[in-house]
PDB file of C-alpha atoms in Angstrom:
ATOM      1  CA  MET A   7      96.936  73.348 167.512  1.00 70.00           C
ATOM      2  CA  ASN A   8     100.467  74.266 166.514  1.00 72.00           C
ATOM      3  CA  GLU A   9     100.006  77.792 167.879  1.00 71.00           C
ATOM      4  CA  SER A  10      98.786  76.800 171.346  1.00 66.00           C
ATOM      5  CA  GLY A  11     100.411  77.121 174.769  1.00 55.00           C
ATOM      6  CA  ASP A  12     103.709  76.272 176.351  1.00 59.00           C
ATOM      7  CA  GLY A  13     103.066  72.616 177.161  1.00 85.00           C
ATOM      8  CA  TRP A  14     104.730  69.339 176.294  1.00 83.00           C
ATOM      9  CA  ASN A  15     104.043  69.610 172.552  1.00 86.00           C
ATOM     10  CA  ARG A  16     105.940  72.879 172.301  1.00 86.00           C
ATOM     11  CA  ALA A  17     108.809  71.670 174.513  1.00 86.00           C
ATOM     12  CA  MET A  18     109.210  68.583 172.322  1.00 89.00           C
ATOM     13  CA  CYS A  19     108.702  70.516 169.047  1.00 89.00           C
ATOM     14  CA  VAL A  20     105.682  68.417 167.989  1.00 94.00           C
ATOM     15  CA  ARG A  21     103.983  69.905 164.924  1.00 94.00           C
ATOM     16  CA  PHE A  22     100.599  68.654 163.717  1.00 95.00           C
ATOM     17  CA  LEU A  23     100.189  68.113 159.982  1.00 96.00           C
ATOM     18  CA  ARG A  24      96.621  66.776 160.076  1.00 96.00           C
ATOM     19  CA  ALA A  25      94.170  66.118 162.889  1.00 95.00           C
ATOM     20  CA  THR A  26      90.709  64.602 162.524  1.00 95.00           C
ATOM     21  CA  GLU A  27      88.728  62.237 164.704  1.00 94.00           C
ATOM     22  CA  ASP A  28      89.802  59.416 162.374  1.00 97.00           C
ATOM     23  CA  GLU A  29      93.526  60.127 161.947  1.00 98.00           C
ATOM     24  CA  VAL A  30      96.189  62.353 163.474  1.00 97.00           C
ATOM     25  CA  VAL A  31      99.571  62.962 161.837  1.00 98.00           C
ATOM     26  CA  ALA A  32     102.348  64.933 163.528  1.00 97.00           C
ATOM     27  CA  GLU A  33     106.070  65.475 163.068  1.00 97.00           C
ATOM     28  CA  CYS A  34     108.955  66.135 165.401  1.00 96.00           C
ATOM     29  CA  GLU A  35     112.394  67.395 164.359  1.00 96.00           C
ATOM     30  CA  ILE A  36     114.921  65.667 166.624  1.00 96.00           C
ATOM     31  CA  GLY A  37     117.114  67.970 168.699  1.00 94.00           C
ATOM     32  CA  PRO A  38     119.397  67.630 171.730  1.00 93.00           C
ATOM     33  CA  GLN A  39     116.399  67.684 174.114  1.00 93.00           C
ATOM     34  CA  HIS A  40     115.140  64.405 172.606  1.00 94.00           C
ATOM     35  CA  ARG A  41     118.312  62.335 173.095  1.00 96.00           C
ATOM     36  CA  GLN A  42     119.415  60.098 175.932  1.00 95.00           C
ATOM     37  CA  PRO A  43     123.118  59.704 176.908  1.00 96.00           C
ATOM     38  CA  HIS A  44     123.873  57.295 174.019  1.00 96.00           C
ATOM     39  CA  GLY A  45     122.802  59.962 171.519  1.00 96.00           C
ATOM     40  CA  ILE A  46     119.598  58.212 170.416  1.00 97.00           C
ATOM     41  CA  VAL A  47     116.014  59.371 170.891  1.00 97.00           C
ATOM     42  CA  HIS A  48     114.850  58.743 174.457  1.00 97.00           C
ATOM     43  CA  GLY A  49     112.071  56.150 174.778  1.00 96.00           C
ATOM     44  CA  GLY A  50     109.966  58.639 176.739  1.00 96.00           C
ATOM     45  CA  VAL A  51     109.855  60.867 173.666  1.00 97.00           C
ATOM     46  CA  TYR A  52     108.307  58.054 171.628  1.00 97.00           C
ATOM     47  CA  ALA A  53     105.815  57.246 174.409  1.00 97.00           C
ATOM     48  CA  GLY A  54     104.905  60.917 174.733  1.00 96.00           C
ATOM     49  CA  ILE A  55     104.374  61.375 171.002  1.00 97.00           C
ATOM     50  CA  VAL A  56     102.252  58.203 170.859  1.00 98.00           C
ATOM     51  CA  GLU A  57     100.099  59.490 173.713  1.00 97.00           C
ATOM     52  CA  THR A  58      99.874  62.939 172.145  1.00 95.00           C
ATOM     53  CA  VAL A  59      98.602  61.877 168.722  1.00 96.00           C
ATOM     54  CA  ALA A  60      96.219  59.298 170.217  1.00 97.00           C
ATOM     55  CA  SER A  61      94.848  61.806 172.730  1.00 96.00           C
ATOM     56  CA  VAL A  62      94.274  64.475 170.087  1.00 95.00           C
ATOM     57  CA  GLY A  63      92.259  62.136 167.866  1.00 97.00           C
ATOM     58  CA  ALA A  64      90.316  60.636 170.752  1.00 97.00           C
ATOM     59  CA  GLY A  65      89.659  64.104 172.137  1.00 95.00           C
ATOM     60  CA  MET A  66      88.277  65.331 168.833  1.00 95.00           C
ATOM     61  CA  HIS A  67      85.898  62.382 168.733  1.00 96.00           C
ATOM     62  CA  ALA A  68      84.840  62.899 172.372  1.00 95.00           C
ATOM     63  CA  MET A  69      84.289  66.650 171.961  1.00 93.00           C
ATOM     64  CA  ALA A  70      81.453  65.987 169.529  1.00 92.00           C
ATOM     65  CA  ARG A  71      79.613  64.458 172.529  1.00 93.00           C
ATOM     66  CA  GLY A  72      80.631  67.184 174.980  1.00 94.00           C
ATOM     67  CA  LEU A  73      83.278  64.967 176.588  1.00 95.00           C
ATOM     68  CA  SER A  74      87.029  65.001 177.047  1.00 93.00           C
ATOM     69  CA  VAL A  75      89.561  62.161 177.342  1.00 95.00           C
ATOM     70  CA  VAL A  76      92.393  61.112 179.617  1.00 95.00           C
ATOM     71  CA  GLY A  77      94.898  58.348 179.019  1.00 95.00           C
ATOM     72  CA  LEU A  78      94.580  55.128 181.008  1.00 96.00           C
ATOM     73  CA  GLU A  79      97.326  53.043 179.407  1.00 97.00           C
ATOM     74  CA  ASN A  80     100.189  53.628 177.020  1.00 98.00           C
ATOM     75  CA  HIS A  81     102.086  50.648 175.645  1.00 98.00           C
ATOM     76  CA  THR A  82     104.923  51.847 173.430  1.00 98.00           C
ATOM     77  CA  SER A  83     107.496  49.561 171.808  1.00 98.00           C
ATOM     78  CA  PHE A  84     110.836  50.853 170.532  1.00 97.00           C
ATOM     79  CA  LEU A  85     111.810  49.076 167.330  1.00 97.00           C
ATOM     80  CA  HIS A  86     114.735  50.997 165.799  1.00 97.00           C
ATOM     81  CA  ALA A  87     117.089  53.566 167.286  1.00 96.00           C
ATOM     82  CA  VAL A  88     117.082  57.037 165.736  1.00 97.00           C
ATOM     83  CA  ARG A  89     119.724  59.730 166.242  1.00 96.00           C
ATOM     84  CA  GLY A  90     118.331  62.658 164.264  1.00 95.00           C
ATOM     85  CA  GLY A  91     116.100  63.871 161.490  1.00 96.00           C
ATOM     86  CA  THR A  92     112.342  64.083 161.502  1.00 97.00           C
ATOM     87  CA  LEU A  93     109.973  61.613 163.134  1.00 98.00           C
ATOM     88  CA  ARG A  94     106.450  61.256 161.755  1.00 98.00           C
ATOM     89  CA  ALA A  95     103.666  59.849 163.934  1.00 98.00           C
ATOM     90  CA  THR A  96     100.330  58.611 162.635  1.00 98.00           C
ATOM     91  CA  ALA A  97      97.502  57.511 164.941  1.00 98.00           C
ATOM     92  CA  ARG A  98      94.188  55.846 164.106  1.00 98.00           C
ATOM     93  CA  PRO A  99      91.391  54.477 166.290  1.00 98.00           C
ATOM     94  CA  LEU A 100      91.060  50.754 166.825  1.00 98.00           C
ATOM     95  CA  THR A 101      87.808  51.052 168.769  1.00 98.00           C
ATOM     96  CA  ARG A 102      85.661  53.899 170.072  1.00 97.00           C
ATOM     97  CA  GLY A 103      83.125  52.914 172.689  1.00 94.00           C
ATOM     98  CA  ARG A 104      80.830  54.953 174.867  1.00 91.00           C
ATOM     99  CA  ARG A 105      83.327  55.173 177.773  1.00 95.00           C
ATOM    100  CA  THR A 106      86.720  54.234 176.301  1.00 97.00           C
ATOM    101  CA  GLN A 107      88.690  54.481 173.087  1.00 98.00           C
ATOM    102  CA  VAL A 108      91.785  52.602 171.940  1.00 98.00           C
ATOM    103  CA  TRP A 109      94.142  54.215 169.450  1.00 98.00           C
ATOM    104  CA  GLU A 110      97.229  52.833 167.734  1.00 98.00           C
ATOM    105  CA  ALA A 111     100.162  54.940 166.579  1.00 98.00           C
ATOM    106  CA  THR A 112     103.219  54.350 164.427  1.00 98.00           C
ATOM    107  CA  ILE A 113     106.312  56.559 164.492  1.00 98.00           C
ATOM    108  CA  SER A 114     108.609  56.434 161.451  1.00 98.00           C
ATOM    109  CA  ASP A 115     111.939  58.081 160.714  1.00 97.00           C
ATOM    110  CA  ALA A 116     112.624  60.263 157.670  1.00 95.00           C
ATOM    111  CA  GLY A 117     113.354  57.151 155.568  1.00 96.00           C
ATOM    112  CA  GLY A 118     109.998  55.579 156.429  1.00 97.00           C
ATOM    113  CA  ARG A 119     111.476  52.966 158.778  1.00 98.00           C
ATOM    114  CA  ILE A 120     109.252  52.290 161.788  1.00 98.00           C
ATOM    115  CA  ALA A 121     111.042  53.468 164.942  1.00 98.00           C
ATOM    116  CA  ALA A 122     108.235  52.834 167.456  1.00 98.00           C
ATOM    117  CA  THR A 123     104.630  51.727 167.734  1.00 98.00           C
ATOM    118  CA  GLY A 124     102.160  52.214 170.517  1.00 98.00           C
ATOM    119  CA  ARG A 125      98.645  51.664 171.713  1.00 98.00           C
ATOM    120  CA  VAL A 126      96.792  54.023 174.059  1.00 98.00           C
ATOM    121  CA  ARG A 127      93.552  53.346 175.947  1.00 98.00           C
ATOM    122  CA  LEU A 128      91.659  56.509 176.868  1.00 98.00           C
ATOM    123  CA  LEU A 129      88.720  57.177 179.164  1.00 97.00           C
ATOM    124  CA  CYS A 130      85.945  59.524 178.015  1.00 96.00           C
ATOM    125  CA  ILE A 131      85.034  61.902 180.846  1.00 95.00           C
ATOM    126  CA  GLU A 132      82.410  64.563 181.513  1.00 93.00           C
ATOM    127  CA  PRO A 133      83.579  68.189 181.879  1.00 86.00           C
ATOM    128  CA  ASP A 134      82.635  68.355 185.585  1.00 87.00           C
ATOM    129  CA  VAL A 135      84.879  65.422 186.624  1.00 87.00           C
ATOM    130  CA  LEU A 136      87.729  66.465 188.928  1.00 86.00           C
ATOM    131  CA  LEU A 137      91.244  65.729 187.683  1.00 85.00           C
ATOM    132  CA  ALA A 138      94.031  66.577 190.129  1.00 86.00           C
ATOM    133  CA  GLY A 139      91.732  69.031 191.900  1.00 85.00           C
ATOM    134  CA  GLU A 140      90.377  70.850 188.834  1.00 85.00           C
ATOM    135  CA  LYS A 141      87.365  70.263 186.626  1.00 83.00           C
ATOM    136  CA  ALA A 142      88.210  68.364 183.439  1.00 79.00           C
ATOM    137  CA  GLY A 143      86.600  71.157 181.418  1.00 67.00           C
ATOM    138  CA  ASN A 144      89.692  73.275 182.151  1.00 56.00           C
ATOM    139  CA  VAL A 145      91.735  71.709 179.342  1.00 58.00           C
ATOM    140  CA  ARG A 146      95.292  72.959 178.900  1.00 54.00           C
ATOM    141  CA  GLU A 147      97.940  71.970 176.368  1.00 49.00           C
TER     142      GLU A 147
END
């Protein structure tokens, strides 16, 4: 996963430490591209990391049934401001049904303080479903 494509994960420097269908752990070293004008990590970075780790875990679970996933909702709460260092995100499933999954993620700073939490609801889809004009089976990073 860390070697793939030029998508959002690479742009945001997200590096996966562990990824299974039961838990996903990733890290992100904070750089200038992550900060908003006040010098703290932009809330969109947290929301994107939450969606990323939840989607990876949900996708691994769905792949075993020949399916893929897309996010339906992302509720991310920002708890503590962070200016630099390494963020660590951990996501675990709360429920995995036939058509939807709900995953919860926690993002902590290098000292272990929780910076953000989030919950993502994902839809399980068949590979022939059209997403933005292309079949879902054409997964990109």
